[in-house]
């Protein structure tokens, strides 16, 4: 039908371990798309500005303690509270560059030992990314970049477990990029992939939902 051929923005997600370069690359992608004249927004999860986001932030800063399943559901709720705005932005033609998404939610909780299917369940029905850019880096190398701060999860042994969980979630929407390369090289590879994806969405690629 004609609705499925609607031109729209692309949902582009960057994922990877702490210090893999997601934040640097997200803002470079945002600027270059903007420079090309595309309508584009830069988002990140957790969104620490909402009420739920403030609870998450205080947990990450080790200021509060929460049960593993409780924090998992808060991270998910933080995506659900943005879902309708996400859909309207995409349908209005705006491309979203999103720094972390449901894959972080599942990888970090499963790395604590929670069942992966249980972790995925609350993500079902969120919008599926058109492209997941996984910035692949050895946990040891990431740890050397600028050093870890004081946030929960910023520990080498835990990051190793997270990386194993991430790689189990790969599907057709994922592209794995070597994040140990110089920033400009990583950027070049990401740009090409993003432009392809934006083009497909402009031509009417239908929106879909997690988890297929
Ligand atoms: N979490 C969760 O458990 N469940 C969820 O559902 C979600 C998240 C969404 C907060 O994430 C924590 O929440 C996170 C996962 C969990 N915990 N951990 N780990 P966050 O996104 O707020 O914070 P972050 O992951 O710690 O992001 P980050 O520190 O901002 O890292 P980054 O964005 O990947 O990297 P960066 O800031 O772009 O770069 C880090 C440094 O490396 C910086 O000095 C750069 O200049 C340098 N860098 C970057 N690229 C390169 C290259 N190519 N070469 C050399 N140096 C580089």
PDB file of C-alpha atoms and ligand atoms in Angstrom:
ATOM      1  CA  UNK A   1       0.000   0.000   0.000  1.00  0.00           C
ATOM      2  CA  UNK A   2       1.004   3.616  -0.409  1.00  0.00           C
ATOM      3  CA  UNK A   3       1.610   4.140   3.328  1.00  0.00           C
ATOM      4  CA  UNK A   4       4.464   1.632   3.386  1.00  0.00           C
ATOM      5  CA  UNK A   5       6.200   3.653   0.651  1.00  0.00           C
ATOM      6  CA  UNK A   6       6.272   6.844   2.694  1.00  0.00           C
ATOM      7  CA  UNK A   7       9.578   8.659   2.691  1.00  0.00           C
ATOM      8  CA  UNK A   8      10.977   8.923   6.230  1.00  0.00           C
ATOM      9  CA  UNK A   9      14.097   9.469   8.278  1.00  0.00           C
ATOM     10  CA  UNK A  10      16.420   6.622   9.273  1.00  0.00           C
ATOM     11  CA  UNK A  11      16.896   5.211  12.763  1.00  0.00           C
ATOM     12  CA  UNK A  12      20.643   4.825  13.174  1.00  0.00           C
ATOM     13  CA  UNK A  13      22.010   3.321  16.405  1.00  0.00           C
ATOM     14  CA  UNK A  14      25.600   3.281  17.647  1.00  0.00           C
ATOM     15  CA  UNK A  15      26.531   0.542  20.067  1.00  0.00           C
ATOM     16  CA  UNK A  16      29.660  -0.781  21.712  1.00  0.00           C
ATOM     17  CA  UNK A  17      31.636  -0.952  24.912  1.00  0.00           C
ATOM     18  CA  UNK A  18      32.360   2.007  27.099  1.00  0.00           C
ATOM     19  CA  UNK A  19      35.015   4.244  25.428  1.00  0.00           C
ATOM     20  CA  UNK A  20      34.646   2.630  21.988  1.00  0.00           C
ATOM     21  CA  UNK A  21      33.955   6.085  20.509  1.00  0.00           C
ATOM     22  CA  UNK A  22      30.161   6.155  20.203  1.00  0.00           C
ATOM     23  CA  UNK A  23      29.755   9.678  21.482  1.00  0.00           C
ATOM     24  CA  UNK A  24      32.553  11.121  19.315  1.00  0.00           C
ATOM     25  CA  UNK A  25      31.280   9.365  16.204  1.00  0.00           C
ATOM     26  CA  UNK A  26      27.613  10.209  16.852  1.00  0.00           C
ATOM     27  CA  UNK A  27      28.366  13.906  16.912  1.00  0.00           C
ATOM     28  CA  UNK A  28      30.552  13.673  13.794  1.00  0.00           C
ATOM     29  CA  UNK A  29      27.761  11.867  11.944  1.00  0.00           C
ATOM     30  CA  UNK A  30      25.249  14.426  13.128  1.00  0.00           C
ATOM     31  CA  UNK A  31      27.364  17.327  11.862  1.00  0.00           C
ATOM     32  CA  UNK A  32      28.126  15.762   8.517  1.00  0.00           C
ATOM     33  CA  UNK A  33      24.482  14.871   7.813  1.00  0.00           C
ATOM     34  CA  UNK A  34      23.452  18.351   8.838  1.00  0.00           C
ATOM     35  CA  UNK A  35      26.136  19.728   6.519  1.00  0.00           C
ATOM     36  CA  UNK A  36      24.636  17.727   3.637  1.00  0.00           C
ATOM     37  CA  UNK A  37      21.307  19.430   4.376  1.00  0.00           C
ATOM     38  CA  UNK A  38      19.481  16.478   5.936  1.00  0.00           C
ATOM     39  CA  UNK A  39      17.046  16.908   8.789  1.00  0.00           C
ATOM     40  CA  UNK A  40      18.777  15.074  11.655  1.00  0.00           C
ATOM     41  CA  UNK A  41      18.638  14.819  15.480  1.00  0.00           C
ATOM     42  CA  UNK A  42      21.204  13.458  17.900  1.00  0.00           C
ATOM     43  CA  UNK A  43      19.771  11.321  20.724  1.00  0.00           C
ATOM     44  CA  UNK A  44      21.272   9.180  23.470  1.00  0.00           C
ATOM     45  CA  UNK A  45      20.105   6.537  25.924  1.00  0.00           C
ATOM     46  CA  UNK A  46      19.884   6.713  28.817  1.00  0.00           C
ATOM     47  CA  UNK A  47      18.177  10.085  28.388  1.00  0.00           C
ATOM     48  CA  UNK A  48      19.094  11.408  31.835  1.00  0.00           C
ATOM     49  CA  UNK A  49      16.758  14.422  31.545  1.00  0.00           C
ATOM     50  CA  UNK A  50      13.470  12.638  32.256  1.00  0.00           C
ATOM     51  CA  UNK A  51      12.242  11.541  35.706  1.00  0.00           C
ATOM     52  CA  UNK A  52      13.114   7.926  34.907  1.00  0.00           C
ATOM     53  CA  UNK A  53      16.442   9.101  33.473  1.00  0.00           C
ATOM     54  CA  UNK A  54      17.336  10.797  36.752  1.00  0.00           C
ATOM     55  CA  UNK A  55      16.781   7.538  38.646  1.00  0.00           C
ATOM     56  CA  UNK A  56      19.048   5.778  36.139  1.00  0.00           C
ATOM     57  CA  UNK A  57      21.697   8.452  36.425  1.00  0.00           C
ATOM     58  CA  UNK A  58      21.853   8.253  40.196  1.00  0.00           C
ATOM     59  CA  UNK A  59      22.133   4.448  39.949  1.00  0.00           C
ATOM     60  CA  UNK A  60      25.013   4.711  37.440  1.00  0.00           C
ATOM     61  CA  UNK A  61      26.790   7.175  39.712  1.00  0.00           C
ATOM     62  CA  UNK A  62      26.504   4.648  42.575  1.00  0.00           C
ATOM     63  CA  UNK A  63      24.350   7.094  44.538  1.00  0.00           C
ATOM     64  CA  UNK A  64      21.452   4.627  44.773  1.00  0.00           C
ATOM     65  CA  UNK A  65      21.153   0.849  44.743  1.00  0.00           C
ATOM     66  CA  UNK A  66      18.527  -0.963  42.714  1.00  0.00           C
ATOM     67  CA  UNK A  67      17.697  -4.596  42.106  1.00  0.00           C
ATOM     68  CA  UNK A  68      19.073  -5.818  38.716  1.00  0.00           C
ATOM     69  CA  UNK A  69      15.625  -6.383  37.220  1.00  0.00           C
ATOM     70  CA  UNK A  70      14.334  -3.045  38.465  1.00  0.00           C
ATOM     71  CA  UNK A  71      17.124  -1.054  36.778  1.00  0.00           C
ATOM     72  CA  UNK A  72      16.695  -3.137  33.629  1.00  0.00           C
ATOM     73  CA  UNK A  73      13.024  -2.152  33.423  1.00  0.00           C
ATOM     74  CA  UNK A  74      13.858   1.511  34.089  1.00  0.00           C
ATOM     75  CA  UNK A  75      16.303   1.576  31.164  1.00  0.00           C
ATOM     76  CA  UNK A  76      13.564   0.060  29.012  1.00  0.00           C
ATOM     77  CA  UNK A  77      10.938   2.530  30.302  1.00  0.00           C
ATOM     78  CA  UNK A  78      13.343   5.341  29.405  1.00  0.00           C
ATOM     79  CA  UNK A  79      13.160   4.174  25.769  1.00  0.00           C
ATOM     80  CA  UNK A  80       9.381   3.668  25.892  1.00  0.00           C
ATOM     81  CA  UNK A  81       8.832   7.220  27.111  1.00  0.00           C
ATOM     82  CA  UNK A  82      10.546   8.435  23.914  1.00  0.00           C
ATOM     83  CA  UNK A  83       8.957   5.964  21.505  1.00  0.00           C
ATOM     84  CA  UNK A  84       6.092   8.052  20.162  1.00  0.00           C
ATOM     85  CA  UNK A  85       8.340  11.079  19.655  1.00  0.00           C
ATOM     86  CA  UNK A  86      10.820   8.818  17.893  1.00  0.00           C
ATOM     87  CA  UNK A  87       8.153   7.571  15.506  1.00  0.00           C
ATOM     88  CA  UNK A  88       6.806  11.035  14.707  1.00  0.00           C
ATOM     89  CA  UNK A  89      10.317  12.399  14.069  1.00  0.00           C
ATOM     90  CA  UNK A  90      11.121   9.531  11.707  1.00  0.00           C
ATOM     91  CA  UNK A  91       7.811   9.815   9.864  1.00  0.00           C
ATOM     92  CA  UNK A  92       8.290  13.551   9.469  1.00  0.00           C
ATOM     93  CA  UNK A  93      11.569  12.850   7.656  1.00  0.00           C
ATOM     94  CA  UNK A  94      14.101  13.417  10.436  1.00  0.00           C
ATOM     95  CA  UNK A  95      16.965  10.942  10.723  1.00  0.00           C
ATOM     96  CA  UNK A  96      17.902  10.017  14.298  1.00  0.00           C
ATOM     97  CA  UNK A  97      21.460   9.240  15.314  1.00  0.00           C
ATOM     98  CA  UNK A  98      21.087   7.380  18.620  1.00  0.00           C
ATOM     99  CA  UNK A  99      23.972   6.747  21.017  1.00  0.00           C
ATOM    100  CA  UNK A 100      23.039   3.374  22.675  1.00  0.00           C
ATOM    101  CA  UNK A 101      19.643   1.627  22.501  1.00  0.00           C
ATOM    102  CA  UNK A 102      17.970  -1.675  23.376  1.00  0.00           C
ATOM    103  CA  UNK A 103      21.129  -3.681  22.647  1.00  0.00           C
ATOM    104  CA  UNK A 104      22.894  -1.907  25.519  1.00  0.00           C
ATOM    105  CA  UNK A 105      19.868  -2.659  27.658  1.00  0.00           C
ATOM    106  CA  UNK A 106      20.082  -6.378  26.952  1.00  0.00           C
ATOM    107  CA  UNK A 107      23.886  -6.737  26.876  1.00  0.00           C
ATOM    108  CA  UNK A 108      24.534  -5.050  30.222  1.00  0.00           C
ATOM    109  CA  UNK A 109      21.761  -6.884  32.077  1.00  0.00           C
ATOM    110  CA  UNK A 110      22.536 -10.274  30.531  1.00  0.00           C
ATOM    111  CA  UNK A 111      26.197  -9.752  31.474  1.00  0.00           C
ATOM    112  CA  UNK A 112      25.021  -9.647  35.107  1.00  0.00           C
ATOM    113  CA  UNK A 113      23.509 -13.084  34.620  1.00  0.00           C
ATOM    114  CA  UNK A 114      19.875 -12.269  33.828  1.00  0.00           C
ATOM    115  CA  UNK A 115      18.196 -14.471  31.233  1.00  0.00           C
ATOM    116  CA  UNK A 116      18.590 -12.946  27.769  1.00  0.00           C
ATOM    117  CA  UNK A 117      15.001 -13.635  26.674  1.00  0.00           C
ATOM    118  CA  UNK A 118      13.708 -12.030  29.858  1.00  0.00           C
ATOM    119  CA  UNK A 119      15.918  -9.026  29.076  1.00  0.00           C
ATOM    120  CA  UNK A 120      14.623  -8.715  25.516  1.00  0.00           C
ATOM    121  CA  UNK A 121      10.920  -8.982  26.407  1.00  0.00           C
ATOM    122  CA  UNK A 122      10.284  -5.375  27.529  1.00  0.00           C
ATOM    123  CA  UNK A 123      12.041  -4.071  24.387  1.00  0.00           C
ATOM    124  CA  UNK A 124       9.514  -5.787  22.105  1.00  0.00           C
ATOM    125  CA  UNK A 125       7.468  -3.231  20.187  1.00  0.00           C
ATOM    126  CA  UNK A 126      10.070  -0.468  20.286  1.00  0.00           C
ATOM    127  CA  UNK A 127      11.131   0.676  16.826  1.00  0.00           C
ATOM    128  CA  UNK A 128      13.792  -1.452  15.173  1.00  0.00           C
ATOM    129  CA  UNK A 129      16.878   0.432  13.991  1.00  0.00           C
ATOM    130  CA  UNK A 130      17.492   0.596  10.261  1.00  0.00           C
ATOM    131  CA  UNK A 131      21.195   0.312  10.966  1.00  0.00           C
ATOM    132  CA  UNK A 132      23.196  -0.698  14.029  1.00  0.00           C
ATOM    133  CA  UNK A 133      26.799   0.458  13.935  1.00  0.00           C
ATOM    134  CA  UNK A 134      28.761  -1.695  16.368  1.00  0.00           C
ATOM    135  CA  UNK A 135      32.075  -0.076  17.223  1.00  0.00           C
ATOM    136  CA  UNK A 136      34.193  -3.111  17.885  1.00  0.00           C
ATOM    137  CA  UNK A 137      37.100  -2.747  20.305  1.00  0.00           C
ATOM    138  CA  UNK A 138      38.992  -5.034  22.666  1.00  0.00           C
ATOM    139  CA  UNK A 139      37.935  -4.246  26.251  1.00  0.00           C
ATOM    140  CA  UNK A 140      41.609  -3.815  27.220  1.00  0.00           C
ATOM    141  CA  UNK A 141      42.142  -1.195  24.532  1.00  0.00           C
ATOM    142  CA  UNK A 142      38.963   0.678  25.457  1.00  0.00           C
ATOM    143  CA  UNK A 143      40.076   0.742  29.094  1.00  0.00           C
ATOM    144  CA  UNK A 144      43.286   2.521  28.077  1.00  0.00           C
ATOM    145  CA  UNK A 145      41.398   5.401  26.442  1.00  0.00           C
ATOM    146  CA  UNK A 146      41.183   8.185  28.955  1.00  0.00           C
ATOM    147  CA  UNK A 147      40.767   5.642  31.780  1.00  0.00           C
ATOM    148  CA  UNK A 148      37.473   4.661  33.328  1.00  0.00           C
ATOM    149  CA  UNK A 149      35.647   7.088  35.573  1.00  0.00           C
ATOM    150  CA  UNK A 150      33.701   6.228  38.683  1.00  0.00           C
ATOM    151  CA  UNK A 151      30.499   4.966  37.095  1.00  0.00           C
ATOM    152  CA  UNK A 152      29.121   1.534  37.707  1.00  0.00           C
ATOM    153  CA  UNK A 153      30.019  -0.966  34.897  1.00  0.00           C
ATOM    154  CA  UNK A 154      33.306   0.788  34.074  1.00  0.00           C
ATOM    155  CA  UNK A 155      35.369  -2.266  34.951  1.00  0.00           C
ATOM    156  CA  UNK A 156      37.391  -4.418  32.605  1.00  0.00           C
ATOM    157  CA  UNK A 157      36.074  -7.846  33.650  1.00  0.00           C
ATOM    158  CA  UNK A 158      32.474  -6.695  33.354  1.00  0.00           C
ATOM    159  CA  UNK A 159      33.076  -5.052  29.952  1.00  0.00           C
ATOM    160  CA  UNK A 160      34.437  -8.395  28.665  1.00  0.00           C
ATOM    161  CA  UNK A 161      31.170 -10.091  29.584  1.00  0.00           C
ATOM    162  CA  UNK A 162      29.192  -7.279  27.955  1.00  0.00           C
ATOM    163  CA  UNK A 163      31.086  -7.682  24.694  1.00  0.00           C
ATOM    164  CA  UNK A 164      30.220 -11.405  24.578  1.00  0.00           C
ATOM    165  CA  UNK A 165      26.539 -10.607  25.079  1.00  0.00           C
ATOM    166  CA  UNK A 166      26.568  -7.929  22.391  1.00  0.00           C
ATOM    167  CA  UNK A 167      27.993 -10.247  19.779  1.00  0.00           C
ATOM    168  CA  UNK A 168      25.228 -12.775  20.395  1.00  0.00           C
ATOM    169  CA  UNK A 169      22.639 -10.197  19.309  1.00  0.00           C
ATOM    170  CA  UNK A 170      24.070  -9.489  15.847  1.00  0.00           C
ATOM    171  CA  UNK A 171      21.528  -9.606  13.029  1.00  0.00           C
ATOM    172  CA  UNK A 172      21.139  -8.329   9.461  1.00  0.00           C
ATOM    173  CA  UNK A 173      20.850  -4.690  10.605  1.00  0.00           C
ATOM    174  CA  UNK A 174      24.324  -4.776  12.235  1.00  0.00           C
ATOM    175  CA  UNK A 175      27.573  -3.560  10.755  1.00  0.00           C
ATOM    176  CA  UNK A 176      30.709  -4.278  12.768  1.00  0.00           C
ATOM    177  CA  UNK A 177      33.345  -1.578  12.483  1.00  0.00           C
ATOM    178  CA  UNK A 178      36.919  -1.790  13.754  1.00  0.00           C
ATOM    179  CA  UNK A 179      36.894   0.967  16.376  1.00  0.00           C
ATOM    180  CA  UNK A 180      40.628   0.707  17.067  1.00  0.00           C
ATOM    181  CA  UNK A 181      41.331   2.561  13.794  1.00  0.00           C
ATOM    182  CA  UNK A 182      42.004   6.318  13.847  1.00  0.00           C
ATOM    183  CA  UNK A 183      38.881   8.400  14.377  1.00  0.00           C
ATOM    184  CA  UNK A 184      38.829   9.745  10.799  1.00  0.00           C
ATOM    185  CA  UNK A 185      38.953   6.218   9.324  1.00  0.00           C
ATOM    186  CA  UNK A 186      36.121   5.044  11.527  1.00  0.00           C
ATOM    187  CA  UNK A 187      34.122   8.135  10.572  1.00  0.00           C
ATOM    188  CA  UNK A 188      34.591   7.512   6.856  1.00  0.00           C
ATOM    189  CA  UNK A 189      33.266   3.957   7.128  1.00  0.00           C
ATOM    190  CA  UNK A 190      30.316   4.996   9.266  1.00  0.00           C
ATOM    191  CA  UNK A 191      29.376   7.869   6.944  1.00  0.00           C
ATOM    192  CA  UNK A 192      29.124   5.635   3.908  1.00  0.00           C
ATOM    193  CA  UNK A 193      26.900   3.140   5.734  1.00  0.00           C
ATOM    194  CA  UNK A 194      24.682   5.882   7.137  1.00  0.00           C
ATOM    195  CA  UNK A 195      24.188   7.609   3.785  1.00  0.00           C
ATOM    196  CA  UNK A 196      23.071   4.286   2.235  1.00  0.00           C
ATOM    197  CA  UNK A 197      20.606   3.712   5.020  1.00  0.00           C
ATOM    198  CA  UNK A 198      19.225   7.274   4.866  1.00  0.00           C
ATOM    199  CA  UNK A 199      18.719   6.825   1.136  1.00  0.00           C
ATOM    200  CA  UNK A 200      16.780   3.552   1.567  1.00  0.00           C
ATOM    201  CA  UNK A 201      14.494   5.167   4.139  1.00  0.00           C
ATOM    202  CA  UNK A 202      13.848   8.158   1.898  1.00  0.00           C
ATOM    203  CA  UNK A 203      12.756   5.687  -0.766  1.00  0.00           C
ATOM    204  CA  UNK A 204      10.142   4.239   1.589  1.00  0.00           C
ATOM    205  CA  UNK A 205      11.720   1.354   3.502  1.00  0.00           C
ATOM    206  CA  UNK A 206       8.983   0.481   6.038  1.00  0.00           C
ATOM    207  CA  UNK A 207       9.465   0.986   9.782  1.00  0.00           C
ATOM    208  CA  UNK A 208       9.617  -2.202  11.795  1.00  0.00           C
ATOM    209  CA  UNK A 209       9.682  -3.245  15.424  1.00  0.00           C
ATOM    210  CA  UNK A 210      11.959  -5.087  17.801  1.00  0.00           C
ATOM    211  CA  UNK A 211      12.439  -8.046  18.118  1.00  0.00           C
ATOM    212  CA  UNK A 212      11.870  -9.840  14.808  1.00  0.00           C
TER     213      UNK A 212
HETATM  214  N1  LIG B   1      23.348   1.086  29.907  1.00  0.00           N
HETATM  215  C1  LIG B   1      22.616  -0.004  30.370  1.00  0.00           C
HETATM  216  O1  LIG B   1      23.051  -0.730  31.256  1.00  0.00           O
HETATM  217  N2  LIG B   1      21.392  -0.252  29.837  1.00  0.00           N
HETATM  218  C2  LIG B   1      20.847   0.515  28.852  1.00  0.00           C
HETATM  219  O2  LIG B   1      19.714   0.257  28.398  1.00  0.00           O
HETATM  220  C3  LIG B   1      21.634   1.640  28.378  1.00  0.00           C
HETATM  221  C4  LIG B   1      22.868   1.885  28.932  1.00  0.00           C
HETATM  222  C5  LIG B   1      21.075   2.520  27.303  1.00  0.00           C
HETATM  223  C6  LIG B   1      25.899   4.777  30.564  1.00  0.00           C
HETATM  224  O3  LIG B   1      26.128   4.926  29.219  1.00  0.00           O
HETATM  225  C7  LIG B   1      25.895   3.329  31.012  1.00  0.00           C
HETATM  226  O4  LIG B   1      24.591   2.778  30.928  1.00  0.00           O
HETATM  227  C8  LIG B   1      26.761   2.451  30.166  1.00  0.00           C
HETATM  228  C9  LIG B   1      25.825   1.364  29.658  1.00  0.00           C
HETATM  229  C10 LIG B   1      24.647   1.420  30.542  1.00  0.00           C
HETATM  230  N3  LIG B   1      27.756   1.909  31.039  1.00  0.00           N
HETATM  231  N4  LIG B   1      28.866   1.523  30.662  1.00  0.00           N
HETATM  232  N5  LIG B   1      29.840   1.165  30.363  1.00  0.00           N
HETATM  233  P1  LIG B   1      26.680   6.273  28.599  1.00  0.00           P
HETATM  234  O5  LIG B   1      26.396   6.161  27.146  1.00  0.00           O
HETATM  235  O6  LIG B   1      26.129   7.408  29.341  1.00  0.00           O
HETATM  236  O7  LIG B   1      28.242   6.289  28.881  1.00  0.00           O
HETATM  237  P2  LIG B   1      29.418   5.504  28.200  1.00  0.00           P
HETATM  238  O8  LIG B   1      29.139   4.286  27.497  1.00  0.00           O
HETATM  239  O9  LIG B   1      30.277   5.398  29.365  1.00  0.00           O
HETATM  240  O10 LIG B   1      29.897   6.359  27.003  1.00  0.00           O
HETATM  241  P3  LIG B   1      31.237   7.080  26.851  1.00  0.00           P
HETATM  242  O11 LIG B   1      32.110   7.053  28.007  1.00  0.00           O
HETATM  243  O12 LIG B   1      30.737   8.387  26.464  1.00  0.00           O
HETATM  244  O13 LIG B   1      32.043   6.326  25.754  1.00  0.00           O
HETATM  245  P4  LIG B   1      31.941   6.452  24.163  1.00  0.00           P
HETATM  246  O14 LIG B   1      30.845   7.339  23.827  1.00  0.00           O
HETATM  247  O15 LIG B   1      31.897   5.131  23.550  1.00  0.00           O
HETATM  248  O16 LIG B   1      33.327   7.058  23.724  1.00  0.00           O
HETATM  249  P5  LIG B   1      33.787   8.556  23.423  1.00  0.00           P
HETATM  250  O17 LIG B   1      33.330   9.437  24.544  1.00  0.00           O
HETATM  251  O18 LIG B   1      33.448   8.939  22.068  1.00  0.00           O
HETATM  252  O19 LIG B   1      35.352   8.351  23.488  1.00  0.00           O
HETATM  253  C11 LIG B   1      36.008   7.944  24.663  1.00  0.00           C
HETATM  254  C12 LIG B   1      37.488   8.390  24.610  1.00  0.00           C
HETATM  255  O20 LIG B   1      38.181   7.708  23.558  1.00  0.00           O
HETATM  256  C13 LIG B   1      37.655   9.895  24.312  1.00  0.00           C
HETATM  257  O21 LIG B   1      38.760  10.351  25.003  1.00  0.00           O
HETATM  258  C14 LIG B   1      37.922   9.912  22.802  1.00  0.00           C
HETATM  259  O22 LIG B   1      38.652  11.035  22.412  1.00  0.00           O
HETATM  260  C15 LIG B   1      38.704   8.629  22.610  1.00  0.00           C
HETATM  261  N6  LIG B   1      38.528   8.020  21.265  1.00  0.00           N
HETATM  262  C16 LIG B   1      37.358   7.853  20.595  1.00  0.00           C
HETATM  263  N7  LIG B   1      37.563   7.263  19.396  1.00  0.00           N
HETATM  264  C17 LIG B   1      38.903   7.037  19.309  1.00  0.00           C
HETATM  265  C18 LIG B   1      39.730   6.441  18.285  1.00  0.00           C
HETATM  266  N8  LIG B   1      39.222   5.959  17.134  1.00  0.00           N
HETATM  267  N9  LIG B   1      41.047   6.387  18.534  1.00  0.00           N
HETATM  268  C19 LIG B   1      41.564   6.863  19.699  1.00  0.00           C
HETATM  269  N10 LIG B   1      40.839   7.441  20.680  1.00  0.00           N
HETATM  270  C20 LIG B   1      39.519   7.519  20.495  1.00  0.00           C
END
